[in-house]
Tab-separated table of C-alpha atoms and ligand atoms in Angstrom:
chain	number	residue	atom	x	y	z
M	107	MET	CA	-22.420	11.362	-37.644
M	108	PRO	CA	-19.228	10.030	-36.023
M	109	ALA	CA	-16.552	12.494	-34.961
M	110	HIS	CA	-14.258	10.935	-37.552
M	111	GLU	CA	-15.394	9.528	-40.852
M	112	VAL	CA	-12.250	7.496	-41.452
M	113	LEU	CA	-10.096	5.585	-38.983
M	114	VAL	CA	-6.622	4.550	-40.159
M	115	VAL	CA	-4.874	1.854	-38.100
M	116	GLY	CA	-1.089	2.260	-38.102
M	117	ALA	CA	1.064	5.386	-38.268
M	118	GLY	CA	3.797	3.940	-40.459
M	119	LEU	CA	4.517	5.546	-43.813
M	120	LEU	CA	1.601	3.759	-45.488
M	121	GLY	CA	-1.000	4.682	-42.871
M	122	LEU	CA	0.171	8.295	-42.675
M	123	SER	CA	0.133	8.637	-46.437
M	124	ALA	CA	-3.439	7.303	-46.710
M	125	ALA	CA	-4.507	9.567	-43.823
M	126	HIS	CA	-2.940	12.580	-45.509
M	127	PHE	CA	-4.602	11.994	-48.888
M	128	LEU	CA	-7.969	11.228	-47.260
M	129	ALA	CA	-7.788	14.420	-45.175
M	130	LYS	CA	-6.837	16.329	-48.328
M	131	LYS	CA	-10.119	15.196	-49.842
M	132	GLY	CA	-11.948	16.915	-46.980
M	133	LEU	CA	-12.696	13.829	-44.862
M	134	ARG	CA	-12.352	13.839	-41.075
M	135	VAL	CA	-9.595	11.335	-40.409
M	136	ALA	CA	-7.999	9.864	-37.274
M	137	VAL	CA	-4.913	7.654	-37.204
M	138	LEU	CA	-4.694	5.074	-34.428
M	139	GLU	CA	-1.187	3.966	-33.398
M	140	ARG	CA	-0.260	1.696	-30.504
M	141	GLU	CA	3.408	2.721	-30.402
M	142	ALA	CA	5.086	5.929	-31.587
M	143	PRO	CA	4.437	7.027	-35.189
M	144	LEU	CA	7.048	5.953	-37.763
M	145	ALA	CA	8.881	3.788	-35.247
M	146	CYS	CA	8.209	0.341	-36.742
M	147	THR	CA	9.276	-0.968	-40.187
M	148	SER	CA	9.270	2.532	-41.685
M	149	ASP	CA	12.195	3.368	-39.406
M	150	LYS	CA	14.301	0.399	-40.548
M	151	SER	CA	14.468	0.693	-44.327
M	152	THR	CA	17.392	1.391	-46.654
M	153	GLU	CA	15.296	4.325	-47.934
M	154	CYS	CA	15.884	3.567	-51.603
M	155	TYR	CA	13.490	4.074	-54.477
M	156	ARG	CA	13.365	2.991	-58.114
M	157	VAL	CA	11.037	3.091	-61.061
M	158	PHE	CA	12.479	-0.182	-62.352
M	159	TRP	CA	10.263	-3.235	-61.999
M	160	PRO	CA	11.229	-5.794	-64.632
M	161	GLY	CA	8.136	-7.802	-65.522
M	162	ASP	CA	5.677	-5.835	-63.390
M	163	GLU	CA	4.087	-2.823	-65.052
M	164	ALA	CA	1.548	-2.395	-62.231
M	165	LEU	CA	4.248	-1.897	-59.582
M	166	ALA	CA	6.212	0.329	-61.963
M	167	ALA	CA	3.133	2.536	-62.461
M	168	LEU	CA	2.588	2.746	-58.692
M	169	MET	CA	6.202	3.836	-58.092
M	170	ALA	CA	6.122	6.349	-60.941
M	171	HIS	CA	2.979	7.849	-59.433
M	172	SER	CA	4.673	8.037	-56.020
M	173	LEU	CA	7.518	10.029	-57.544
M	174	GLU	CA	5.043	12.409	-59.181
M	175	LEU	CA	3.538	13.101	-55.759
M	176	LEU	CA	6.929	13.722	-54.094
M	177	PRO	CA	7.587	17.449	-54.862
M	178	PRO	CA	5.665	18.935	-51.858
M	179	PHE	CA	7.690	16.626	-49.564
M	180	ARG	CA	11.099	17.256	-51.139
M	181	PRO	CA	12.294	19.682	-48.434
M	182	THR	CA	12.053	17.000	-45.725
M	183	ALA	CA	12.475	13.825	-47.842
M	184	ARG	CA	15.576	15.185	-49.676
M	185	PRO	CA	15.621	12.604	-52.504
M	186	ASN	CA	18.751	12.117	-54.597
M	187	ARG	CA	18.902	10.631	-58.084
M	188	ARG	CA	22.080	8.556	-57.867
M	189	GLY	CA	20.437	5.494	-59.308
M	190	TYR	CA	20.919	1.769	-58.744
M	191	LEU	CA	23.983	0.133	-60.324
M	192	TYR	CA	23.441	-3.608	-60.923
M	193	LEU	CA	26.659	-5.579	-61.581
M	194	GLY	CA	26.827	-8.983	-63.200
M	195	GLU	CA	26.585	-10.841	-66.490
M	196	GLU	CA	25.578	-8.967	-69.614
M	197	ALA	CA	22.837	-11.389	-70.694
M	198	ALA	CA	21.081	-11.269	-67.305
M	199	LEU	CA	21.255	-7.481	-67.075
M	200	ALA	CA	20.138	-6.947	-70.686
M	201	LEU	CA	17.125	-9.152	-69.973
M	202	LEU	CA	16.239	-7.101	-66.897
M	203	ALA	CA	16.405	-3.920	-68.972
M	204	GLU	CA	14.275	-5.461	-71.721
M	205	LYS	CA	11.547	-6.315	-69.203
M	206	ALA	CA	11.395	-2.757	-67.871
M	207	PRO	CA	10.315	-0.523	-70.777
M	208	HIS	CA	8.818	1.881	-68.205
M	209	ALA	CA	12.348	2.789	-67.000
M	210	GLY	CA	13.090	4.700	-70.214
M	211	PRO	CA	15.538	4.247	-73.084
M	212	LEU	CA	18.430	1.799	-72.837
M	213	ARG	CA	21.838	3.283	-73.763
M	214	VAL	CA	24.646	0.780	-74.370
M	215	HIS	CA	28.260	1.878	-73.852
M	216	ARG	CA	31.515	0.270	-74.991
M	217	GLN	CA	33.526	3.215	-73.675
M	218	GLY	CA	33.102	5.436	-70.661
M	219	ALA	CA	33.183	8.581	-72.826
M	220	SER	CA	29.626	8.046	-74.063
M	221	TYR	CA	28.226	7.494	-70.561
M	222	PRO	CA	26.031	10.485	-69.571
M	223	GLN	CA	27.197	11.211	-66.006
M	224	GLY	CA	24.289	13.329	-64.790
M	225	ALA	CA	21.423	11.646	-66.691
M	226	GLU	CA	18.251	11.349	-64.641
M	227	GLU	CA	16.208	9.106	-66.935
M	228	GLY	CA	16.731	5.818	-68.748
M	229	LEU	CA	19.190	2.969	-68.286
M	230	ASP	CA	22.895	2.757	-69.093
M	231	LEU	CA	24.390	-0.640	-69.885
M	232	LEU	CA	28.140	-0.369	-69.339
M	233	ARG	CA	30.204	-3.058	-71.058
M	234	PRO	CA	33.367	-4.122	-69.167
M	235	GLY	CA	35.725	-1.392	-70.482
M	236	ALA	CA	33.125	1.325	-70.062
M	237	LEU	CA	32.295	0.242	-66.502
M	238	GLY	CA	35.813	0.860	-65.178
M	239	GLU	CA	36.056	4.209	-66.999
M	240	ALA	CA	32.716	5.475	-65.691
M	241	PHE	CA	33.264	4.046	-62.178
M	242	PRO	CA	37.046	3.859	-61.555
M	243	TYR	CA	36.543	2.126	-58.194
M	244	LEU	CA	35.019	-0.823	-60.114
M	245	ALA	CA	37.862	-1.065	-62.686
M	246	HIS	CA	39.149	-4.238	-60.960
M	247	LEU	CA	36.037	-6.176	-62.094
M	248	ARG	CA	36.943	-8.292	-65.119
M	249	GLY	CA	34.221	-9.235	-67.601
M	250	VAL	CA	31.524	-7.692	-65.408
M	251	VAL	CA	28.829	-5.481	-66.906
M	252	GLY	CA	26.973	-2.668	-65.122
M	253	LEU	CA	23.373	-1.583	-65.563
M	254	HIS	CA	22.886	1.900	-64.158
M	255	VAL	CA	19.181	2.486	-63.532
M	256	ARG	CA	18.537	6.235	-63.400
M	257	PRO	CA	14.979	6.790	-62.172
M	258	ALA	CA	16.221	5.654	-58.744
M	259	GLY	CA	18.111	6.778	-55.654
M	260	TRP	CA	17.367	7.248	-51.973
M	261	LEU	CA	15.687	9.701	-49.643
M	262	SER	CA	14.938	10.291	-45.974
M	263	ALA	CA	12.083	7.992	-44.942
M	264	GLN	CA	11.757	9.768	-41.579
M	265	GLY	CA	11.735	13.118	-43.401
M	266	LEU	CA	8.982	11.932	-45.736
M	267	GLY	CA	6.997	10.542	-42.801
M	268	MET	CA	7.340	13.714	-40.727
M	269	GLY	CA	6.313	15.770	-43.756
M	270	LEU	CA	3.187	13.603	-44.149
M	271	LEU	CA	2.345	13.813	-40.454
M	272	GLU	CA	2.722	17.586	-40.400
M	273	ALA	CA	0.609	18.028	-43.553
M	274	PHE	CA	-2.026	15.673	-42.091
M	275	ARG	CA	-2.201	17.680	-38.858
M	276	THR	CA	-2.399	20.957	-40.782
M	277	LEU	CA	-5.441	19.523	-42.574
M	278	GLY	CA	-7.095	18.904	-39.185
M	279	GLY	CA	-6.288	15.193	-38.862
M	280	SER	CA	-5.721	13.646	-35.435
M	281	LEU	CA	-3.300	11.033	-34.170
M	282	LEU	CA	-4.698	8.823	-31.398
M	283	HIS	CA	-2.724	6.513	-29.147
M	284	GLY	CA	-4.359	3.110	-28.866
M	285	GLU	CA	-4.616	-0.399	-30.239
M	286	PHE	CA	-7.090	-1.743	-32.765
M	287	LEU	CA	-8.567	-5.003	-31.436
M	288	GLY	CA	-11.288	-5.979	-33.893
M	289	LEU	CA	-14.503	-5.164	-35.726
M	290	GLU	CA	-18.128	-4.978	-34.617
M	291	GLN	CA	-21.006	-5.220	-37.093
M	292	GLU	CA	-24.215	-3.192	-37.270
M	293	GLY	CA	-26.880	-3.376	-39.949
M	294	GLY	CA	-25.062	-6.219	-41.691
M	295	ARG	CA	-21.766	-4.391	-42.195
M	296	PRO	CA	-18.663	-3.571	-40.113
M	297	ARG	CA	-19.493	-0.337	-38.306
M	298	TYR	CA	-17.266	-0.066	-35.213
M	299	ALA	CA	-13.592	-0.592	-34.435
M	300	ARG	CA	-12.926	-2.084	-31.025
M	301	VAL	CA	-10.089	0.011	-29.633
M	302	ARG	CA	-8.030	-0.165	-26.442
M	303	GLN	CA	-6.785	3.177	-25.112
M	304	GLY	CA	-4.960	2.799	-21.802
M	305	GLN	CA	-7.152	0.553	-19.642
M	306	ARG	CA	-10.294	1.440	-21.560
M	307	GLU	CA	-11.919	-0.446	-24.425
M	308	THR	CA	-14.197	1.611	-26.639
M	309	LEU	CA	-16.160	1.203	-29.839
M	310	PHE	CA	-15.019	3.665	-32.456
M	311	PRO	CA	-17.672	4.272	-35.169
M	312	PHE	CA	-16.402	4.660	-38.714
M	313	GLN	CA	-17.642	5.023	-42.244
M	314	ALA	CA	-14.337	3.743	-43.574
M	315	LEU	CA	-11.569	1.822	-41.823
M	316	VAL	CA	-8.076	1.549	-43.306
M	317	LEU	CA	-5.854	-1.195	-41.899
M	318	ALA	CA	-2.160	-0.348	-42.374
M	319	PRO	CA	-0.570	-2.358	-39.533
M	320	GLY	CA	2.753	-3.271	-41.189
M	321	PRO	CA	4.021	-6.533	-39.641
M	322	GLY	CA	0.717	-6.837	-37.761
M	323	LEU	CA	-1.106	-7.611	-41.012
M	324	PRO	CA	-0.827	-11.439	-41.186
M	325	ALA	CA	-2.275	-11.864	-37.661
M	326	LEU	CA	-4.910	-9.195	-38.174
M	327	ALA	CA	-6.023	-10.673	-41.502
M	328	ARG	CA	-6.381	-14.082	-39.851
M	329	ALA	CA	-8.330	-12.608	-36.910
M	330	LEU	CA	-10.736	-10.931	-39.355
M	331	GLY	CA	-11.223	-14.212	-41.226
M	332	LEU	CA	-9.528	-13.002	-44.421
M	333	ASP	CA	-7.960	-15.786	-46.434
M	334	LEU	CA	-4.941	-14.078	-47.994
M	335	PRO	CA	-1.570	-15.570	-48.995
M	336	LEU	CA	0.705	-13.555	-46.720
M	337	GLN	CA	4.039	-14.136	-45.099
M	338	ALA	CA	6.496	-12.080	-43.085
M	339	GLU	CA	10.234	-12.445	-43.725
M	340	PRO	CA	12.874	-10.921	-41.462
M	341	HIS	CA	15.349	-8.719	-43.368
M	342	PHE	CA	18.364	-7.013	-41.865
M	343	LYS	CA	20.767	-4.222	-42.689
M	344	ALA	CA	24.132	-3.364	-41.214
M	345	TRP	CA	25.732	0.066	-40.912
M	346	PHE	CA	29.526	0.136	-40.787
M	347	PRO	CA	31.631	3.208	-40.011
M	348	ASP	CA	34.110	3.819	-42.846
M	349	PRO	CA	37.120	5.661	-41.369
M	350	LEU	CA	39.355	4.369	-44.211
M	351	GLY	CA	37.038	5.725	-46.931
M	352	ARG	CA	36.678	2.339	-48.637
M	353	PHE	CA	33.081	2.883	-49.808
M	354	PRO	CA	33.069	5.733	-52.350
M	355	ARG	CA	30.958	8.559	-50.928
M	356	GLU	CA	29.539	9.428	-54.378
M	357	ALA	CA	28.479	5.858	-55.280
M	358	PRO	CA	24.965	4.891	-56.370
M	359	LEU	CA	23.287	1.914	-54.696
M	360	LEU	CA	25.591	-0.989	-55.707
M	361	ILE	CA	23.993	-4.400	-56.275
M	362	TRP	CA	25.852	-7.640	-56.965
M	363	ASN	CA	23.541	-9.392	-59.434
M	364	ALA	CA	25.353	-12.730	-59.577
M	365	PRO	CA	25.593	-15.751	-57.268
M	366	GLN	CA	28.584	-15.753	-54.960
M	367	GLU	CA	30.333	-17.575	-52.149
M	368	VAL	CA	31.090	-15.491	-49.108
M	369	PHE	CA	33.521	-17.858	-47.363
M	370	THR	CA	36.853	-19.249	-48.590
M	371	PRO	CA	37.387	-23.064	-48.573
M	372	GLU	CA	39.557	-22.685	-45.427
M	373	GLU	CA	36.859	-20.681	-43.643
M	374	LYS	CA	34.219	-23.213	-44.698
M	375	ALA	CA	36.243	-26.055	-43.218
M	376	LEU	CA	36.312	-24.194	-39.902
M	377	LEU	CA	32.591	-23.329	-39.993
M	378	GLN	CA	31.264	-26.735	-41.016
M	379	GLU	CA	30.463	-27.712	-37.442
M	380	GLU	CA	27.991	-24.830	-37.073
M	381	PRO	CA	24.550	-26.088	-38.240
M	382	ALA	CA	23.121	-22.521	-38.277
M	383	LEU	CA	25.728	-21.555	-40.862
M	384	THR	CA	25.316	-24.542	-43.208
M	385	PRO	CA	23.064	-22.715	-45.716
M	386	LEU	CA	25.681	-19.957	-45.981
M	387	LEU	CA	28.515	-22.286	-46.952
M	388	GLY	CA	27.357	-23.012	-50.504
M	389	PRO	CA	26.829	-20.635	-53.431
M	390	LEU	CA	24.457	-17.835	-52.387
M	391	PRO	CA	21.883	-16.170	-54.635
M	392	PRO	CA	22.372	-12.700	-56.213
M	393	GLY	CA	21.325	-9.635	-54.264
M	394	ALA	CA	24.071	-8.326	-51.932
M	395	HIS	CA	23.807	-4.548	-51.992
M	396	GLY	CA	25.054	-1.442	-50.263
M	397	ARG	CA	25.325	2.311	-50.390
M	398	PRO	CA	27.128	5.120	-48.626
M	399	GLU	CA	25.358	6.511	-45.560
M	400	GLY	CA	26.724	9.334	-43.426
M	401	GLU	CA	30.304	8.611	-42.357
M	402	GLY	CA	29.916	4.958	-43.260
M	403	PHE	CA	27.946	2.587	-45.450
M	404	LEU	CA	24.938	0.295	-45.356
M	405	ALA	CA	25.345	-3.367	-46.304
M	406	LEU	CA	22.435	-5.720	-46.992
M	407	TYR	CA	22.402	-9.364	-47.877
M	408	ASN	CA	19.583	-11.636	-46.785
M	409	PRO	CA	20.277	-14.730	-48.889
M	410	PHE	CA	17.704	-17.089	-47.350
M	411	PRO	CA	14.945	-15.136	-45.597
M	412	LYS	CA	12.761	-17.563	-43.665
M	413	ALA	CA	9.156	-16.587	-42.956
M	414	GLU	CA	8.110	-16.330	-39.320
M	415	ALA	CA	5.183	-14.970	-37.282
M	416	PRO	CA	6.122	-11.422	-36.193
M	417	ARG	CA	5.787	-10.906	-32.459
M	418	ALA	CA	7.094	-7.330	-32.550
M	419	CYS	CA	8.178	-4.723	-35.076
M	420	THR	CA	11.783	-5.830	-35.187
M	421	PRO	CA	13.036	-9.395	-35.598
M	422	LEU	CA	16.146	-10.537	-33.776
M	423	PRO	CA	19.116	-10.575	-36.174
M	424	PRO	CA	21.201	-13.761	-36.303
M	425	PRO	CA	24.747	-13.202	-35.019
M	426	TRP	CA	26.191	-13.517	-38.555
M	427	ALA	CA	23.883	-10.918	-40.196
M	428	GLY	CA	26.367	-8.033	-40.246
M	429	GLU	CA	29.381	-10.052	-41.340
M	430	VAL	CA	27.558	-11.823	-44.181
M	431	ALA	CA	26.216	-8.467	-45.426
M	432	LEU	CA	29.779	-7.102	-45.398
M	433	ARG	CA	31.241	-10.140	-47.148
M	434	GLY	CA	28.529	-9.904	-49.801
M	435	LEU	CA	30.073	-6.606	-50.897
M	436	PHE	CA	33.656	-7.919	-51.242
M	437	PRO	CA	33.354	-8.739	-54.977
M	438	LEU	CA	32.410	-5.110	-55.630
M	439	LEU	CA	34.665	-3.332	-53.161
M	440	PRO	CA	37.485	-5.657	-52.028
M	441	GLY	CA	38.906	-2.880	-49.835
M	442	LEU	CA	36.012	-3.481	-47.432
M	443	ARG	CA	37.898	-6.563	-46.202
M	444	ALA	CA	39.649	-4.133	-43.873
M	445	TYR	CA	36.434	-4.119	-41.814
M	446	LEU	CA	36.267	-7.854	-41.121
M	447	GLY	CA	35.932	-8.052	-37.345
M	448	ALA	CA	34.383	-4.568	-37.089
M	449	ARG	CA	31.149	-4.299	-35.128
M	450	PRO	CA	28.378	-2.846	-37.278
M	451	ARG	CA	25.024	-1.529	-36.131
M	452	VAL	CA	22.512	-4.158	-37.282
M	453	ASP	CA	18.769	-3.713	-37.382
M	454	GLY	CA	15.873	-4.847	-39.497
M	455	GLY	CA	12.195	-5.475	-39.896
M	456	TYR	CA	9.700	-7.668	-41.696
M	457	TYR	CA	9.005	-7.819	-45.395
M	458	VAL	CA	5.298	-8.661	-45.292
M	459	ARG	CA	4.609	-10.012	-48.754
M	460	THR	CA	2.350	-11.919	-51.082
M	461	PRO	CA	3.702	-14.671	-53.373
M	462	GLU	CA	3.827	-12.322	-56.387
M	463	ASN	CA	5.266	-9.485	-54.291
M	464	ARG	CA	2.340	-7.150	-54.965
M	465	PRO	CA	0.720	-5.275	-52.103
M	466	LEU	CA	-2.803	-5.602	-50.731
M	467	LEU	CA	-4.385	-2.237	-51.431
M	468	GLY	CA	-8.153	-1.927	-51.546
M	469	PRO	CA	-11.449	-3.090	-50.013
M	470	VAL	CA	-11.973	-6.402	-48.193
M	471	ALA	CA	-15.471	-5.731	-46.791
M	472	GLU	CA	-17.951	-2.877	-46.927
M	473	GLY	CA	-16.082	0.169	-45.602
M	474	VAL	CA	-12.940	-1.838	-44.685
M	475	TYR	CA	-9.699	-1.423	-46.665
M	476	LEU	CA	-6.264	-3.037	-46.470
M	477	LEU	CA	-3.043	-1.145	-47.101
M	478	GLY	CA	-0.245	-3.595	-46.484
M	479	ALA	CA	2.174	-6.249	-47.746
M	480	PHE	CA	4.613	-3.664	-49.085
M	481	SER	CA	7.526	-6.048	-48.789
M	482	GLY	CA	10.822	-4.168	-49.406
M	483	TYR	CA	9.276	-1.201	-51.233
M	484	GLY	CA	6.835	0.509	-48.849
M	485	VAL	CA	8.886	3.699	-48.558
M	486	MET	CA	9.052	4.287	-52.291
M	487	ALA	CA	5.403	3.251	-52.776
M	488	ALA	CA	3.958	5.203	-49.848
M	489	LEU	CA	2.712	8.323	-51.633
M	490	GLY	CA	1.195	6.576	-54.641
M	491	ALA	CA	-0.337	3.872	-52.459
M	492	GLY	CA	-1.878	6.340	-49.978
M	493	GLU	CA	-3.340	8.389	-52.813
M	494	LEU	CA	-4.747	5.288	-54.497
M	495	LEU	CA	-6.283	4.069	-51.237
M	496	ALA	CA	-7.983	7.451	-50.795
M	497	ARG	CA	-9.520	7.003	-54.268
M	498	TRP	CA	-10.913	3.603	-53.287
M	499	VAL	CA	-12.510	5.139	-50.171
M	500	THR	CA	-14.075	8.117	-51.952
M	501	GLY	CA	-15.177	6.093	-54.973
M	502	GLU	CA	-13.210	8.219	-57.432
M	503	GLU	CA	-11.940	6.939	-60.752
M	504	LEU	CA	-9.153	4.384	-60.309
M	505	PRO	CA	-6.033	4.036	-62.439
M	506	ALA	CA	-5.694	0.957	-64.656
M	507	TYR	CA	-3.286	-0.784	-62.261
M	508	ALA	CA	-5.595	-0.539	-59.190
M	509	GLN	CA	-7.226	-3.952	-59.650
M	510	ALA	CA	-3.826	-5.652	-59.973
M	511	LEU	CA	-3.014	-4.534	-56.432
M	512	ALA	CA	-6.435	-5.060	-54.840
M	513	PRO	CA	-6.995	-7.972	-52.408
M	514	GLY	CA	-10.047	-8.928	-54.520
M	515	ARG	CA	-7.683	-10.357	-57.167
M	516	TYR	CA	-7.501	-13.577	-55.175
M	517	GLN	CA	-11.276	-14.029	-55.515
M	518	ASP	CA	-10.905	-14.204	-59.293
M	519	PRO	CA	-10.534	-17.900	-60.233
M	520	THR	CA	-8.715	-16.919	-63.442
M	521	TYR	CA	-6.061	-14.880	-61.572
M	522	ARG	CA	-2.580	-16.338	-62.036
M	523	PRO	CA	0.005	-14.426	-59.995
M	524	SER	CA	3.140	-13.639	-61.995
M	525	LEU	CA	6.184	-14.524	-59.970
M	526	GLU	CA	8.563	-12.330	-61.946
M	527	ALA	CA	8.490	-9.302	-59.647
M	528	ALA	CA	8.881	-11.665	-56.707
M	529	GLN	CA	12.494	-12.177	-57.788
M	530	ALA	CA	13.242	-8.474	-57.308
M	531	GLN	CA	13.407	-8.344	-53.535
M	532	LEU	CA	15.591	-5.349	-52.815
I	831	LIG	C1	15.799	-4.021	-43.823
I	831	LIG	C2	14.732	-3.351	-44.635
I	831	LIG	C3	15.091	-2.565	-45.720
I	831	LIG	C4	14.104	-1.919	-46.487
I	831	LIG	N1	14.481	-1.108	-47.510
I	831	LIG	C5	13.542	-0.440	-48.215
I	831	LIG	C6	13.927	0.457	-49.247
I	831	LIG	O1	15.109	0.650	-49.526
I	831	LIG	N2	12.939	1.100	-49.918
I	831	LIG	C7	11.607	0.924	-49.637
I	831	LIG	O2	10.770	1.525	-50.315
I	831	LIG	N3	11.220	0.081	-48.651
I	831	LIG	C8	12.139	-0.600	-47.939
I	831	LIG	N4	11.775	-1.448	-46.945
I	831	LIG	C9	10.331	-1.736	-46.744
I	831	LIG	C10	9.629	-0.615	-45.987
I	831	LIG	O3	10.380	-0.240	-44.867
I	831	LIG	C11	8.220	-1.108	-45.569
I	831	LIG	O4	7.538	-1.653	-46.689
I	831	LIG	C12	7.390	0.025	-45.003
I	831	LIG	O5	8.098	0.753	-44.023
I	831	LIG	C13	6.104	-0.509	-44.413
I	831	LIG	O6	5.397	0.573	-43.868
I	831	LIG	P1	4.021	0.328	-43.118
I	831	LIG	O7	3.432	1.655	-42.823
I	831	LIG	O8	3.214	-0.661	-43.873
I	831	LIG	O9	4.437	-0.449	-41.782
I	831	LIG	P2	5.104	0.051	-40.435
I	831	LIG	O10	6.100	1.121	-40.654
I	831	LIG	O11	5.558	-1.176	-39.742
I	831	LIG	O12	3.891	0.705	-39.650
I	831	LIG	C14	2.805	-0.059	-39.154
I	831	LIG	C15	2.317	0.604	-37.868
I	831	LIG	O13	1.105	-0.014	-37.448
I	831	LIG	C16	1.102	-0.083	-36.041
I	831	LIG	N5	0.138	-1.119	-35.638
I	831	LIG	C17	0.183	-2.439	-35.971
I	831	LIG	N6	-0.888	-3.076	-35.452
I	831	LIG	C18	-1.608	-2.152	-34.788
I	831	LIG	C19	-2.826	-2.211	-34.028
I	831	LIG	N7	-3.509	-3.374	-33.877
I	831	LIG	N8	-3.295	-1.074	-33.482
I	831	LIG	C20	-2.627	0.116	-33.628
I	831	LIG	N9	-1.461	0.219	-34.321
I	831	LIG	C21	-0.968	-0.893	-34.904
I	831	LIG	C22	2.546	-0.425	-35.702
I	831	LIG	O14	2.854	-0.075	-34.367
I	831	LIG	C23	3.306	0.428	-36.725
I	831	LIG	O15	3.665	1.702	-36.216
I	831	LIG	C24	12.729	-2.094	-46.154
I	831	LIG	C25	12.361	-2.891	-45.063
I	831	LIG	C26	13.349	-3.514	-44.307
I	831	LIG	C27	12.938	-4.351	-43.144
C-alpha cells in the first residue's frame, strides 16, 4: 500500500479543494506543488463569484453547489453579496435574464422606489429612470438599463485557499514540494508519477492521480497524449489608487455590456502609426468591468485575448493594458478620467479554456483525473469542483451535471458544444 493513496498535482485553489474533499473522505492525500501554494493563477483573480450563467445550466449548478459548500470557509473567504450590475441595452439584458432561470425571479422596475436594496436573490432589471434613482452615481447614463444580478459578489481568494490548506492539513494531508514530470505504467494502467524533488527523480505510486496544474494543463495534456481542445488566453487586471473617491466604495461589480470605443477620433489619429494598437482603434466588444478594492479600484478589459503557450504562471502585460482597462470604465464612471496618466498596478494570468468554456473535470485514464480549464471562474467554482472530483475518485453518486463537465464528453460523437456560455468571459 503506498504511503499516499491520492496524489494531487498543483496547489492552486482547484488542487487544494480536491485534496481537501478527498482527505475529508478518509483518503491519504498528498499535494505536489513546484512553486509556492496559491501563488499562480489563483493569486491573480478579481475574486468575483456569480450564480448567473445564461444558457449553461451545468455551470450554474456547479457554482450554486460551490456556494452551498462555502459556509465553513466564510471566516477566511469573507464573501459579500453586492452582486454584478450589467449596464447596456434593455433587449440584450432581458435576454440574458431569460436564459438564466437558475438565478431566481426577475423583478422589473420603472422607478427606484420598488428596487429592493438588500435583496440577496433574484435579478432586478432597472429601466432608465429607476437605474439613476437606485444608483445615483449612474444617473448620467441616458437610455441605459441595468440588470442587477444578486446571487453574486466577491470574496478573498487567498482567504479561501488558506482555509482549504489549513483544513486539508488538519485532516492529515501533506504538501510536497516538487514537480510532476510524467506517468509510468504497471499492469496495463498508470501506476506511478515521475516526480522531481530537488535534484532527485522518484517514482511516486498512486491509486488516484489528480492533475490540477492551472496554466500547465495544455502542455501536460499534450505530453500525456490527450487530445483535448484547450487554449490559454492571457487576461490582465489593473488596480488604481482612488484618492479622489471617483469609484463609489459601495458599488457592486459594474459591467459595461455594450460595444464601445475607448479612443476619441483625435487620439486615434495620433495612434494610427502604432501597429500593436490597431485592433484597439475600432469599436470594442462588451465586457469592460470594475469594482472597488481597498483604497482604489480594479479595472478589467481584455477586448481581444489572443491564445498563447504559457511559459510561466503570469503572462507579460502589454504596455496599454492598464490604460485600456481604465478607459473601458469611462462610460460608467466618467470621473475616472482624472486618472488618465496614473500608473496602475497591472497583473494577470491565463484563462485556460475549452471552446464551450466548460472545465475538464473527471477521469482521462484508469486512476487519472483532470481538474482544469477553469477559464475566468476557477475561484467561484473551486469548492463545487473539488467536491465533484472527489466523488469521481471514490465512485460515489454523481450529480446530473457531472458528465457535461467531464473530459469524456469529447469522445461522444454526438456531443455538440454549446457556445453560449463561451460568450460570458468575465
Ligand atoms: C485576470 C484574471 C481574473 C480572474 N477573475 C476571476 C474571478 O473574478 N472569479 C473567478 O472565479 N475566477 C477568476 N479568474 C480565474 C481563476 O483565477 C482561475 O480559474 C483559477 O485560479 C485557476 O486555479 P487552478 O488551481 O486551476 O490554477 P493555479 O492557481 O494556476 O494553480 C496551478 C498550480 O499548479 C502548479 N503546477 C503546474 N504544473 C505543475 C507540475 N508539473 N508539477 C507541480 N506543480 C505544478 C502551479 O505551480 C500552480 O501553483 C481570473 C483569472 C485571471 C487571470
